[in-house]
Amino acid sequence: MKGGDDAKVLAGGQSLIPLLKLRLASPTRLVDINGIPGLEYIRESGGYLRMGALTRMADLEASDLIMKRYPIIHDASVEIADPTVRNLGTVGGNISHGDPANDLPAIMLALEAEFVAEGGSGSRTMKAEGFFVDTFTTALNHNEILTEIRVPMASPRSGGSYLKLEKRIGDFAIAGSAVQLSLNSRGECERLGVGLTAVGPTAIKAKKAEEALKGKKLTDEGAIRRVGELAAEAASPTTDLRGPADYKKEMVKVLTIRSLKRAYQRAQRGGM
Ligand SMILES: Cc1cc2nc3c(=O)[nH]c(=O)nc-3n(C[C@H](O)[C@H](O)[C@H](O)COP(=O)(O)OP(=O)(O)OC[C@H]3O[C@@H](n4cnc5c(N)ncnc54)[C@H](O)[C@@H]3O)c2cc1C
């Protein structure tokens, strides 16, 4: 990218412009990618839900496909900031920014998404797990842009849910929990994905929580509670203006349990 390591991609500008205004970022060059055609889409093909990086968050909110088959994404799409931010902010920007308080990263971890990046040396695909390296740092190289977000296509007995606690409507999360669940034909948990928002330096994949329910029925209250406790153990929040660390951990437990129950209800209804 011209401008080298100092150049910055500009998508919706909803995170980058405030940083520029506050002089927290001063790139020598901005590369506006809004003119690149063919990066705004939401469709299912080849076994994946595919979203172009320039898809606006408002388009997620308006999409029937997202609402009916990927409610975990729909849940977030109506709670991210406000309509103005959602009209401009992009899916790719929300993920590439590497902000642990953004909502989509945790959802992508729960959904086991993959990210396609294009750069000078071609295209590569990365798993969501491992992509969020540190606060505001992702696995994207300076000469790469994120072009597509891929999520394994929803199976018939799957369901997901995202719940976030916020101080006021339109705010970033105090804590958030994304849960994606698949059931086998006996109604037992086949796969569980759990991603956490705003409770660590990056979005967190709560792996022990994901393992705890395998092969178990979702009517097992003790097992459900254990998932919540393990999710809270995976969180490493700090005390800040949004609340004390121990309160945030407790909220992770509560939100995860509620999200899990809602994901189960949706899985029983065929995802919706
Ligand atoms: C008042 C306010 C409240 C908000 N509340 C929430 C909230 O509750 N939840 C939430 O999730 N978000 C929230 N946000 C953030 C918002 O969702 C951002 O718009 C989004 O995170 C960034 O998307 P963008 O397209 O605007 O990216 P930009 O601001 O254009 O870019 C953000 C960063 O990502 C990089 N980037 C962007 N696109 C790409 C790409 N395709 N490839 C590589 N790098 C790229 C840029 O270089 C930059 O470093 C809020 C923002 C505001 C202003």
Short mmCIF file of N, CA, C and O and ligand atoms in Angstrom, two decimals, residues 1 7-19 30-31 33-34 39 53-57 76 79-82 85-86 88-99 101-105 131 136 138 140-141 144-149 162 164 166 170-173 197, ligand 1:
data_model
loop_
_atom_site.label_atom_id
_atom_site.label_comp_id
_atom_site.label_asym_id
_atom_site.label_seq_id
_atom_site.Cartn_x
_atom_site.Cartn_y
_atom_site.Cartn_z
N MET A 1 0.83 -1.18 0.00
CA MET A 1 0.00 0.00 0.00
C MET A 1 0.88 1.25 0.00
O MET A 1 1.82 1.33 0.80
N ALA A 7 0.16 4.16 6.19
CA ALA A 7 -1.12 4.38 5.50
C ALA A 7 -2.22 3.64 6.24
O ALA A 7 -1.97 2.61 6.87
N LYS A 8 -3.43 4.19 6.16
CA LYS A 8 -4.58 3.54 6.84
C LYS A 8 -5.73 3.42 5.87
O LYS A 8 -6.02 4.34 5.11
N VAL A 9 -6.38 2.27 5.92
CA VAL A 9 -7.58 2.06 5.12
C VAL A 9 -8.74 2.82 5.76
O VAL A 9 -8.90 2.81 6.98
N LEU A 10 -9.54 3.48 4.93
CA LEU A 10 -10.75 4.16 5.42
C LEU A 10 -11.96 3.45 4.83
O LEU A 10 -12.12 3.36 3.62
N ALA A 11 -12.81 2.91 5.71
CA ALA A 11 -14.05 2.26 5.24
C ALA A 11 -15.21 3.19 5.63
O ALA A 11 -15.39 4.24 5.03
N GLY A 12 -15.97 2.84 6.68
CA GLY A 12 -17.08 3.71 7.10
C GLY A 12 -16.62 4.94 7.87
O GLY A 12 -17.37 5.89 8.04
N GLY A 13 -15.39 4.89 8.38
CA GLY A 13 -14.82 6.03 9.10
C GLY A 13 -15.37 6.22 10.51
O GLY A 13 -14.99 7.16 11.20
N GLN A 14 -16.22 5.33 10.98
CA GLN A 14 -16.90 5.55 12.26
C GLN A 14 -15.99 5.30 13.47
O GLN A 14 -16.28 5.80 14.56
N SER A 15 -14.92 4.56 13.27
CA SER A 15 -13.93 4.41 14.34
C SER A 15 -12.69 5.23 14.00
O SER A 15 -12.11 5.87 14.88
N LEU A 16 -12.31 5.24 12.74
CA LEU A 16 -11.06 5.90 12.35
C LEU A 16 -11.16 7.43 12.44
O LEU A 16 -10.25 8.07 12.97
N ILE A 17 -12.26 8.00 11.96
CA ILE A 17 -12.36 9.47 11.96
C ILE A 17 -12.28 10.04 13.39
O ILE A 17 -11.51 10.98 13.63
N PRO A 18 -13.01 9.44 14.37
CA PRO A 18 -12.84 9.94 15.74
C PRO A 18 -11.39 9.85 16.22
O PRO A 18 -10.91 10.75 16.90
N LEU A 19 -10.68 8.78 15.84
CA LEU A 19 -9.28 8.65 16.26
C LEU A 19 -8.42 9.74 15.64
O LEU A 19 -7.51 10.27 16.28
N LEU A 30 -4.47 8.25 3.79
CA LEU A 30 -5.69 7.45 3.97
C LEU A 30 -6.04 6.82 2.64
O LEU A 30 -6.04 7.50 1.62
N VAL A 31 -6.35 5.54 2.65
CA VAL A 31 -6.74 4.85 1.42
C VAL A 31 -8.22 4.52 1.53
O VAL A 31 -8.61 3.60 2.26
N ILE A 33 -11.41 2.90 0.60
CA ILE A 33 -11.75 1.70 -0.19
C ILE A 33 -13.23 1.68 -0.61
O ILE A 33 -13.68 0.72 -1.22
N ASN A 34 -13.96 2.76 -0.30
CA ASN A 34 -15.40 2.76 -0.61
C ASN A 34 -15.70 2.66 -2.09
O ASN A 34 -16.79 2.24 -2.48
N LEU A 39 -17.81 -5.27 -3.08
CA LEU A 39 -17.49 -5.67 -1.70
C LEU A 39 -18.66 -5.47 -0.75
O LEU A 39 -18.50 -5.49 0.46
N ALA A 53 -16.72 -7.12 2.80
CA ALA A 53 -16.20 -6.28 3.89
C ALA A 53 -16.85 -4.91 3.94
O ALA A 53 -16.95 -4.31 5.01
N LEU A 54 -17.31 -4.40 2.79
CA LEU A 54 -17.91 -3.06 2.78
C LEU A 54 -19.42 -3.07 3.04
O LEU A 54 -20.08 -2.03 2.93
N THR A 55 -19.95 -4.23 3.36
CA THR A 55 -21.38 -4.31 3.72
C THR A 55 -21.61 -3.43 4.94
O THR A 55 -20.87 -3.52 5.93
N ARG A 56 -22.59 -2.55 4.87
CA ARG A 56 -22.88 -1.64 6.00
C ARG A 56 -23.59 -2.43 7.09
O ARG A 56 -24.39 -3.34 6.80
N MET A 57 -23.39 -2.02 8.32
CA MET A 57 -24.06 -2.73 9.42
C MET A 57 -25.58 -2.58 9.32
O MET A 57 -26.32 -3.47 9.72
N ALA A 76 -26.96 -8.46 17.20
CA ALA A 76 -25.96 -7.39 17.33
C ALA A 76 -26.28 -6.22 16.42
O ALA A 76 -26.11 -5.07 16.80
N GLU A 79 -28.14 -3.45 17.78
CA GLU A 79 -27.67 -2.84 19.04
C GLU A 79 -26.33 -2.14 18.90
O GLU A 79 -25.85 -1.52 19.84
N ILE A 80 -25.72 -2.23 17.72
CA ILE A 80 -24.44 -1.56 17.53
C ILE A 80 -24.72 -0.06 17.39
O ILE A 80 -25.42 0.37 16.47
N ALA A 81 -24.19 0.71 18.30
CA ALA A 81 -24.26 2.18 18.24
C ALA A 81 -25.68 2.67 17.93
O ALA A 81 -26.64 2.28 18.56
N ASP A 82 -25.81 3.49 16.89
CA ASP A 82 -27.10 4.10 16.52
C ASP A 82 -27.23 4.02 15.00
O ASP A 82 -26.28 3.67 14.30
N VAL A 85 -24.39 5.58 12.78
CA VAL A 85 -23.14 4.80 12.75
C VAL A 85 -23.34 3.54 11.91
O VAL A 85 -22.48 3.16 11.10
N ARG A 86 -24.51 2.91 12.05
CA ARG A 86 -24.75 1.66 11.33
C ARG A 86 -24.91 1.89 9.82
O ARG A 86 -24.61 1.02 9.01
N LEU A 88 -23.18 3.91 8.07
CA LEU A 88 -21.86 4.14 7.46
C LEU A 88 -20.86 3.04 7.81
O LEU A 88 -20.07 2.61 6.98
N GLY A 89 -20.89 2.59 9.06
CA GLY A 89 -19.92 1.61 9.53
C GLY A 89 -20.06 0.29 8.80
O GLY A 89 -21.17 -0.14 8.48
N THR A 90 -18.94 -0.35 8.54
CA THR A 90 -18.94 -1.58 7.74
C THR A 90 -18.64 -2.80 8.61
O THR A 90 -18.01 -2.69 9.67
N VAL A 91 -19.05 -3.95 8.09
CA VAL A 91 -18.76 -5.22 8.78
C VAL A 91 -17.23 -5.41 8.84
O VAL A 91 -16.66 -5.74 9.88
N GLY A 92 -16.58 -5.14 7.71
CA GLY A 92 -15.12 -5.32 7.65
C GLY A 92 -14.41 -4.39 8.62
O GLY A 92 -13.44 -4.78 9.27
N GLY A 93 -14.88 -3.15 8.73
CA GLY A 93 -14.26 -2.18 9.64
C GLY A 93 -14.47 -2.57 11.09
O GLY A 93 -13.55 -2.45 11.90
N ASN A 94 -15.65 -3.05 11.41
CA ASN A 94 -15.95 -3.45 12.78
C ASN A 94 -15.00 -4.56 13.23
O ASN A 94 -14.54 -4.58 14.37
N ILE A 95 -14.67 -5.45 12.29
CA ILE A 95 -13.80 -6.59 12.63
C ILE A 95 -12.31 -6.18 12.56
O ILE A 95 -11.53 -6.49 13.45
N SER A 96 -11.94 -5.44 11.51
CA SER A 96 -10.52 -5.09 11.31
C SER A 96 -9.99 -4.14 12.36
O SER A 96 -8.79 -4.07 12.59
N HIS A 97 -10.88 -3.37 12.97
CA HIS A 97 -10.44 -2.37 13.94
C HIS A 97 -9.81 -3.04 15.17
O HIS A 97 -8.99 -2.45 15.85
N GLY A 98 -10.20 -4.28 15.45
CA GLY A 98 -9.60 -5.03 16.57
C GLY A 98 -9.96 -4.44 17.92
O GLY A 98 -9.21 -4.58 18.89
N ASP A 99 -11.13 -3.81 18.00
CA ASP A 99 -11.57 -3.22 19.27
C ASP A 99 -12.33 -4.30 20.06
O ASP A 99 -13.35 -4.80 19.58
N ALA A 101 -14.28 -4.01 22.32
CA ALA A 101 -15.62 -3.56 22.68
C ALA A 101 -16.57 -3.59 21.48
O ALA A 101 -17.77 -3.40 21.65
N ASN A 102 -16.04 -3.80 20.29
CA ASN A 102 -16.94 -3.95 19.13
C ASN A 102 -17.67 -5.29 19.25
O ASN A 102 -17.12 -6.26 19.77
N ASP A 103 -18.88 -5.33 18.71
CA ASP A 103 -19.72 -6.51 18.94
C ASP A 103 -19.47 -7.67 17.98
O ASP A 103 -19.63 -8.83 18.35
N LEU A 104 -19.11 -7.35 16.72
CA LEU A 104 -19.02 -8.46 15.75
C LEU A 104 -17.86 -9.44 16.01
O LEU A 104 -18.01 -10.64 15.74
N PRO A 105 -16.69 -8.99 16.54
CA PRO A 105 -15.62 -9.97 16.74
C PRO A 105 -16.02 -11.18 17.59
O PRO A 105 -15.73 -12.33 17.21
N PHE A 131 -7.18 -14.37 14.96
CA PHE A 131 -7.16 -13.13 14.16
C PHE A 131 -7.01 -11.90 15.07
O PHE A 131 -6.34 -10.93 14.71
N PHE A 136 -6.74 -3.41 19.28
CA PHE A 136 -6.53 -2.68 18.02
C PHE A 136 -5.45 -3.32 17.14
O PHE A 136 -4.90 -2.65 16.28
N THR A 138 -4.78 -6.79 14.73
CA THR A 138 -5.27 -8.06 14.17
C THR A 138 -4.16 -8.73 13.38
O THR A 138 -3.07 -8.17 13.23
N LEU A 140 -4.08 -9.02 10.29
CA LEU A 140 -3.94 -8.43 8.95
C LEU A 140 -2.58 -7.75 8.82
O LEU A 140 -2.15 -7.05 9.74
N ASN A 141 -1.91 -7.95 7.68
CA ASN A 141 -0.67 -7.23 7.43
C ASN A 141 -0.98 -5.82 6.93
O ASN A 141 -2.09 -5.55 6.45
N GLU A 144 -2.52 -5.45 3.48
CA GLU A 144 -3.70 -6.27 3.19
C GLU A 144 -4.98 -5.53 3.56
O GLU A 144 -4.99 -4.75 4.51
N ILE A 145 -6.05 -5.83 2.81
CA ILE A 145 -7.37 -5.42 3.27
C ILE A 145 -8.25 -6.67 3.42
O ILE A 145 -8.08 -7.65 2.70
N LEU A 146 -9.14 -6.57 4.37
CA LEU A 146 -10.13 -7.63 4.57
C LEU A 146 -11.17 -7.46 3.46
O LEU A 146 -11.65 -6.34 3.24
N THR A 147 -11.49 -8.55 2.77
CA THR A 147 -12.47 -8.42 1.67
C THR A 147 -13.76 -9.20 1.94
O THR A 147 -14.83 -8.76 1.56
N GLU A 148 -13.63 -10.37 2.58
CA GLU A 148 -14.84 -11.18 2.79
C GLU A 148 -14.82 -11.82 4.17
O GLU A 148 -13.78 -12.24 4.67
N ILE A 149 -16.02 -11.89 4.76
CA ILE A 149 -16.21 -12.57 6.04
C ILE A 149 -17.08 -13.78 5.73
O ILE A 149 -18.16 -13.63 5.15
N TYR A 162 -27.00 -13.34 20.72
CA TYR A 162 -26.02 -12.40 21.25
C TYR A 162 -26.72 -11.46 22.20
O TYR A 162 -27.74 -10.86 21.86
N LYS A 164 -25.94 -8.26 24.97
CA LYS A 164 -24.95 -7.34 25.53
C LYS A 164 -25.61 -6.47 26.59
O LYS A 164 -26.80 -6.15 26.48
N GLU A 166 -25.47 -2.82 28.26
CA GLU A 166 -24.91 -1.50 28.00
C GLU A 166 -25.46 -0.51 29.02
O GLU A 166 -26.54 -0.72 29.57
N GLY A 170 -27.26 2.34 22.61
CA GLY A 170 -26.32 2.86 21.61
C GLY A 170 -24.89 2.89 22.09
O GLY A 170 -23.99 3.27 21.35
N ASP A 171 -24.66 2.45 23.33
CA ASP A 171 -23.31 2.50 23.88
C ASP A 171 -22.57 1.18 23.58
O ASP A 171 -23.19 0.17 23.23
N PHE A 172 -21.26 1.24 23.76
CA PHE A 172 -20.48 0.01 23.71
C PHE A 172 -20.88 -0.87 24.90
O PHE A 172 -21.42 -0.38 25.89
N ALA A 173 -20.56 -2.16 24.79
CA ALA A 173 -20.97 -3.11 25.83
C ALA A 173 -20.17 -2.93 27.11
O ALA A 173 -18.97 -2.65 27.08
N THR A 197 -17.45 -10.21 24.53
CA THR A 197 -17.15 -8.82 24.15
C THR A 197 -16.78 -7.99 25.37
O THR A 197 -17.42 -8.10 26.42
C1 LIG B 1 -20.74 6.73 18.85
C2 LIG B 1 -20.26 5.39 18.41
C3 LIG B 1 -20.74 4.27 19.07
C4 LIG B 1 -20.34 3.00 18.66
N1 LIG B 1 -20.87 1.91 19.30
C5 LIG B 1 -20.54 0.68 18.87
C6 LIG B 1 -21.11 -0.47 19.46
O1 LIG B 1 -21.94 -0.42 20.36
N2 LIG B 1 -20.72 -1.69 18.98
C7 LIG B 1 -19.82 -1.81 17.96
O2 LIG B 1 -19.53 -2.93 17.56
N3 LIG B 1 -19.27 -0.74 17.39
C8 LIG B 1 -19.59 0.51 17.82
N4 LIG B 1 -19.02 1.59 17.24
C9 LIG B 1 -17.96 1.39 16.22
C10 LIG B 1 -18.56 1.26 14.86
O3 LIG B 1 -19.23 0.03 14.77
C11 LIG B 1 -17.48 1.38 13.77
O4 LIG B 1 -18.05 1.92 12.66
C12 LIG B 1 -16.84 0.13 13.28
O5 LIG B 1 -16.25 -0.48 14.36
C13 LIG B 1 -15.76 0.43 12.26
O6 LIG B 1 -16.28 0.31 10.98
P1 LIG B 1 -15.93 1.40 9.88
O7 LIG B 1 -16.34 0.83 8.58
O8 LIG B 1 -16.51 2.70 10.26
O9 LIG B 1 -14.34 1.42 9.92
P2 LIG B 1 -13.31 2.63 9.84
O10 LIG B 1 -13.56 3.60 10.94
O11 LIG B 1 -13.25 3.15 8.47
O12 LIG B 1 -11.96 1.82 10.11
C14 LIG B 1 -11.69 1.26 11.39
C15 LIG B 1 -10.32 0.56 11.33
O13 LIG B 1 -10.41 -0.62 10.54
C16 LIG B 1 -9.55 -0.52 9.39
N5 LIG B 1 -10.32 -1.08 8.27
C17 LIG B 1 -11.59 -0.77 7.92
N6 LIG B 1 -12.01 -1.56 6.92
C18 LIG B 1 -10.96 -2.38 6.62
C19 LIG B 1 -10.79 -3.43 5.67
N7 LIG B 1 -11.76 -3.82 4.86
N8 LIG B 1 -9.59 -4.04 5.64
C20 LIG B 1 -8.59 -3.68 6.49
N9 LIG B 1 -8.70 -2.70 7.42
C21 LIG B 1 -9.88 -2.06 7.48
C22 LIG B 1 -9.21 0.96 9.25
O14 LIG B 1 -7.94 1.15 8.66
C23 LIG B 1 -9.22 1.41 10.69
O15 LIG B 1 -8.00 1.07 11.32
C24 LIG B 1 -19.41 2.86 17.60
C25 LIG B 1 -18.92 3.99 16.96
C26 LIG B 1 -19.34 5.24 17.35
C27 LIG B 1 -18.80 6.43 16.63
#
